[in-house]
Amino acid sequence: MSVIAAAPAGAADGHTTVVQDENGTSAITQSGDPAQAEVRIEKEPGRTTVYRRSGGNTAIVTQGTGNGNSQEMLEWLRKQFQEH
């Protein structure tokens, strides 16, 4: 699985994280000091998750093959918050 992380044209100020994999493209834009932003990308079979924390705000975007149901996704998300 390959993942490409980049900033779109016009977003080179560090406020936007864009991740593209075989399942699609995700973009997270946050205000605040880009130098203080924490960005983490995790790859699993069939799923890519992007975490971006800037100031007091956290965004989590997961993109995947869609094989799971919504209850499984909620349980997975709860686990992520407990670990971080």
Coordinates of N, CA, C and O in Angstrom, one line a residue:
M1 N 0.9 -1.2 0.0 CA 0.0 0.0 0.0 C 0.9 1.2 0.0 O 1.8 1.3 0.8
S2 N 0.7 2.1 -0.9 CA 1.4 3.4 -0.9 C 0.5 4.5 -0.5 O -0.7 4.5 -0.7
V3 N 1.1 5.5 0.2 CA 0.4 6.7 0.7 C 1.3 7.9 0.3 O 2.5 7.9 0.5
I4 N 0.6 8.9 -0.2 CA 1.3 10.1 -0.6 C 0.7 11.2 0.3 O -0.5 11.4 0.4
A5 N 1.6 11.9 1.0 CA 1.2 13.1 1.9 C 1.8 14.3 1.3 O 2.9 14.4 1.0
A6 N 0.9 15.3 1.0 CA 1.4 16.6 0.4 C 0.5 17.7 0.8 O -0.6 17.5 1.4
A7 N 0.8 18.9 0.4 CA 0.0 20.1 0.6 C -0.5 20.5 -0.8 O 0.2 20.5 -1.8
P8 N -1.8 20.8 -0.9 CA -2.3 21.2 -2.2 C -1.8 22.6 -2.6 O -1.3 23.4 -1.7
A9 N -1.9 23.0 -3.8 CA -1.5 24.3 -4.3 C -2.2 25.4 -3.5 O -3.4 25.3 -3.2
G10 N -1.5 26.4 -3.0 CA -2.0 27.4 -2.2 C -2.1 27.1 -0.7 O -2.5 28.0 0.1
A11 N -1.8 25.9 -0.4 CA -1.8 25.5 1.1 C -0.4 25.3 1.6 O -0.3 24.6 2.6
A12 N 0.6 25.8 1.0 CA 2.0 25.6 1.4 C 2.3 26.3 2.7 O 3.4 26.3 3.1
D13 N 1.3 26.9 3.3 CA 1.6 27.6 4.6 C 1.6 26.6 5.8 O 1.7 27.0 6.9
G14 N 1.4 25.3 5.6 CA 1.5 24.3 6.6 C 0.2 24.0 7.3 O 0.1 23.2 8.3
H15 N -0.9 24.7 7.0 CA -2.2 24.5 7.7 C -3.0 23.3 7.1 O -4.0 22.9 7.8
T16 N -2.6 22.7 6.0 CA -3.3 21.6 5.4 C -2.5 20.4 5.2 O -1.3 20.5 4.7
T17 N -3.0 19.2 5.5 CA -2.4 18.0 5.3 C -3.3 17.2 4.3 O -4.5 17.1 4.6
V18 N -2.7 16.7 3.2 CA -3.5 15.9 2.2 C -2.8 14.6 2.1 O -1.6 14.5 2.0
V19 N -3.7 13.5 2.2 CA -3.2 12.2 2.1 C -3.9 11.5 1.0 O -5.2 11.5 0.9
Q20 N -3.2 10.8 0.1 CA -3.9 10.1 -1.0 C -3.4 8.6 -1.0 O -2.2 8.4 -0.9
D21 N -4.3 7.7 -1.1 CA -4.0 6.3 -1.2 C -4.9 5.7 -2.2 O -5.7 6.4 -2.9
E22 N -4.9 4.3 -2.3 CA -5.7 3.7 -3.3 C -7.2 3.8 -3.0 O -8.0 3.6 -3.9
N23 N -7.6 4.2 -1.8 CA -9.0 4.4 -1.5 C -9.5 5.8 -1.7 O -10.7 6.0 -1.6
G24 N -8.7 6.8 -1.9 CA -9.1 8.1 -2.2 C -8.2 9.1 -1.6 O -7.0 8.9 -1.3
T25 N -8.7 10.4 -1.5 CA -7.9 11.5 -1.0 C -8.6 12.1 0.2 O -9.8 12.3 0.2
S26 N -7.8 12.5 1.2 CA -8.3 13.2 2.4 C -7.5 14.4 2.6 O -6.3 14.4 2.4
A27 N -8.2 15.5 3.1 CA -7.6 16.7 3.4 C -8.0 17.2 4.7 O -9.2 17.2 5.0
I28 N -7.1 17.7 5.6 CA -7.4 18.3 6.9 C -6.7 19.6 6.9 O -5.6 19.8 6.7
T29 N -7.6 20.7 7.1 CA -7.0 22.0 7.3 C -7.4 22.6 8.6 O -8.5 22.5 9.1
Q30 N -6.4 23.1 9.3 CA -6.6 23.6 10.7 C -5.8 24.9 10.8 O -4.8 25.1 10.2
S31 N -6.4 25.8 11.6 CA -5.7 27.1 11.9 C -4.7 26.8 13.0 O -4.6 25.7 13.6
G32 N -4.0 27.8 13.4 CA -3.0 27.7 14.5 C -1.6 27.7 13.9 O -1.4 27.9 12.7
D33 N -0.6 27.6 14.7 CA 0.8 27.6 14.3 C 1.1 26.3 13.7 O 1.2 25.2 14.4
P34 N 1.4 26.3 12.4 CA 1.8 25.0 11.7 C 3.0 24.3 12.3 O 3.1 23.1 12.2
A35 N 3.9 25.1 12.9 CA 5.1 24.5 13.4 C 4.8 23.7 14.7 O 5.6 22.8 15.1
Q36 N 3.6 23.9 15.3 CA 3.2 23.2 16.5 C 2.3 22.0 16.1 O 1.9 21.3 17.0
A37 N 1.9 21.9 14.9 CA 0.9 20.8 14.5 C 1.6 19.5 14.6 O 2.8 19.3 14.2
E38 N 0.8 18.5 15.1 CA 1.3 17.1 15.1 C 0.5 16.4 14.1 O -0.7 16.4 14.1
V39 N 1.2 15.7 13.2 CA 0.6 15.0 12.1 C 1.1 13.5 12.2 O 2.3 13.3 12.2
R40 N 0.2 12.6 12.1 CA 0.6 11.2 12.1 C -0.3 10.4 11.1 O -1.5 10.6 11.0
I41 N 0.4 9.6 10.3 CA -0.3 8.8 9.3 C -0.1 7.3 9.6 O 1.1 6.9 9.8
E42 N -1.1 6.5 9.8 CA -1.0 5.1 10.1 C -1.6 4.3 8.9 O -2.7 4.6 8.5
K43 N -0.9 3.3 8.5 CA -1.4 2.4 7.4 C -1.7 1.1 8.0 O -0.9 0.5 8.7
E44 N -2.8 0.5 7.6 CA -3.2 -0.8 8.0 C -3.8 -1.5 6.7 O -4.1 -0.7 5.8
P45 N -3.8 -2.8 6.6 CA -4.4 -3.4 5.4 C -5.8 -2.9 5.1 O -6.7 -3.0 6.0
G46 N -6.1 -2.2 4.0 CA -7.4 -1.7 3.7 C -7.8 -0.4 4.3 O -8.9 0.1 4.1
R47 N -6.9 0.2 5.1 CA -7.3 1.4 5.8 C -6.1 2.3 6.0 O -5.0 1.9 6.3
T48 N -6.3 3.7 5.8 CA -5.3 4.7 6.1 C -5.9 5.7 7.1 O -7.0 6.1 6.8
T49 N -5.2 6.0 8.2 CA -5.8 7.0 9.1 C -4.8 8.1 9.3 O -3.6 7.9 9.4
V50 N -5.4 9.3 9.2 CA -4.6 10.6 9.4 C -5.0 11.3 10.6 O -6.2 11.5 10.8
Y51 N -4.1 11.6 11.5 CA -4.3 12.3 12.7 C -3.6 13.7 12.6 O -2.5 13.7 12.2
R52 N -4.3 14.7 12.9 CA -3.7 16.1 12.9 C -4.2 16.8 14.1 O -5.4 17.0 14.3
R53 N -3.3 17.3 15.0 CA -3.6 18.0 16.2 C -2.9 19.4 16.0 O -1.7 19.4 15.8
S54 N -3.7 20.4 16.2 CA -3.1 21.8 16.1 C -3.8 22.6 17.2 O -5.1 22.7 17.2
G55 N -3.0 23.1 18.2 CA -3.6 23.8 19.3 C -4.5 22.9 20.1 O -4.1 21.8 20.4
G56 N -5.7 23.2 20.4 CA -6.6 22.4 21.2 C -7.5 21.5 20.3 O -8.4 20.9 20.8
N57 N -7.3 21.5 19.0 CA -8.2 20.8 18.1 C -7.5 19.5 17.5 O -6.3 19.6 17.2
T58 N -8.3 18.5 17.4 CA -7.8 17.2 16.8 C -8.7 16.8 15.7 O -9.9 16.8 15.9
A59 N -8.2 16.4 14.6 CA -8.9 15.8 13.5 C -8.4 14.4 13.2 O -7.2 14.2 13.1
I60 N -9.3 13.5 13.0 CA -9.0 12.1 12.6 C -9.8 11.8 11.4 O -11.0 11.9 11.4
V61 N -9.1 11.4 10.3 CA -9.7 11.0 9.1 C -9.3 9.6 8.7 O -8.1 9.3 8.7
T62 N -10.2 8.7 8.5 CA -9.9 7.3 8.1 C -10.6 7.1 6.8 O -11.7 7.4 6.6
Q63 N -9.8 6.5 5.9 CA -10.3 6.1 4.6 C -9.9 4.6 4.4 O -8.8 4.2 4.8
G64 N -10.9 3.9 3.8 CA -10.6 2.5 3.6 C -11.5 1.9 2.6 O -12.2 2.6 1.9
T65 N -11.5 0.6 2.5 CA -12.2 -0.1 1.5 C -13.7 -0.2 1.8 O -14.5 -0.6 0.9
G66 N -14.2 0.2 3.0 CA -15.6 0.2 3.3 C -16.1 -1.2 3.7 O -17.3 -1.4 3.6
N67 N -15.2 -2.1 4.0 CA -15.7 -3.4 4.4 C -16.3 -3.5 5.8 O -17.0 -4.5 6.1
G68 N -16.1 -2.5 6.6 CA -16.6 -2.6 8.0 C -18.0 -1.9 8.1 O -18.4 -1.2 7.1
N69 N -18.6 -2.1 9.2 CA -19.9 -1.4 9.4 C -19.7 -0.2 10.3 O -18.6 0.0 10.9
S70 N -20.7 0.6 10.5 CA -20.5 1.8 11.3 C -20.3 1.5 12.8 O -19.5 2.3 13.4
Q71 N -20.8 0.5 13.3 CA -20.6 0.2 14.7 C -19.1 -0.2 15.0 O -18.5 0.2 15.9
E72 N -18.5 -1.0 14.0 CA -17.1 -1.3 14.1 C -16.3 -0.1 14.1 O -15.3 0.1 14.8
M73 N -16.6 0.9 13.2 CA -15.9 2.1 13.1 C -16.0 2.9 14.4 O -15.0 3.5 14.9
L74 N -17.1 3.0 15.0 CA -17.3 3.7 16.3 C -16.4 3.1 17.4 O -15.8 3.8 18.2
E75 N -16.4 1.8 17.5 CA -15.6 1.1 18.4 C -14.1 1.4 18.2 O -13.4 1.6 19.1
W76 N -13.7 1.3 16.9 CA -12.3 1.6 16.6 C -12.0 3.0 17.0 O -10.9 3.3 17.5
L77 N -12.8 4.0 16.7 CA -12.6 5.4 17.0 C -12.4 5.6 18.5 O -11.5 6.3 19.0
R78 N -13.3 5.0 19.3 CA -13.2 5.0 20.8 C -11.9 4.5 21.3 O -11.2 5.1 22.2
K79 N -11.4 3.4 20.7 CA -10.1 2.9 21.1 C -9.0 3.8 20.8 O -8.1 4.0 21.6
Q80 N -9.1 4.5 19.6 CA -8.0 5.5 19.3 C -7.9 6.6 20.3 O -6.8 7.0 20.7
F81 N -9.1 7.1 20.7 CA -9.1 8.2 21.7 C -8.5 7.7 23.1 O -7.9 8.5 23.8
Q82 N -8.8 6.5 23.4 CA -8.3 6.0 24.7 C -6.8 5.8 24.7 O -6.1 6.0 25.7
E83 N -6.2 5.5 23.5 CA -4.8 5.3 23.4 C -4.0 6.5 23.3 O -2.8 6.6 23.6
H84 N -4.7 7.6 22.9 CA -3.9 8.9 22.7 C -4.4 9.9 23.7 O -4.9 10.8 23.9

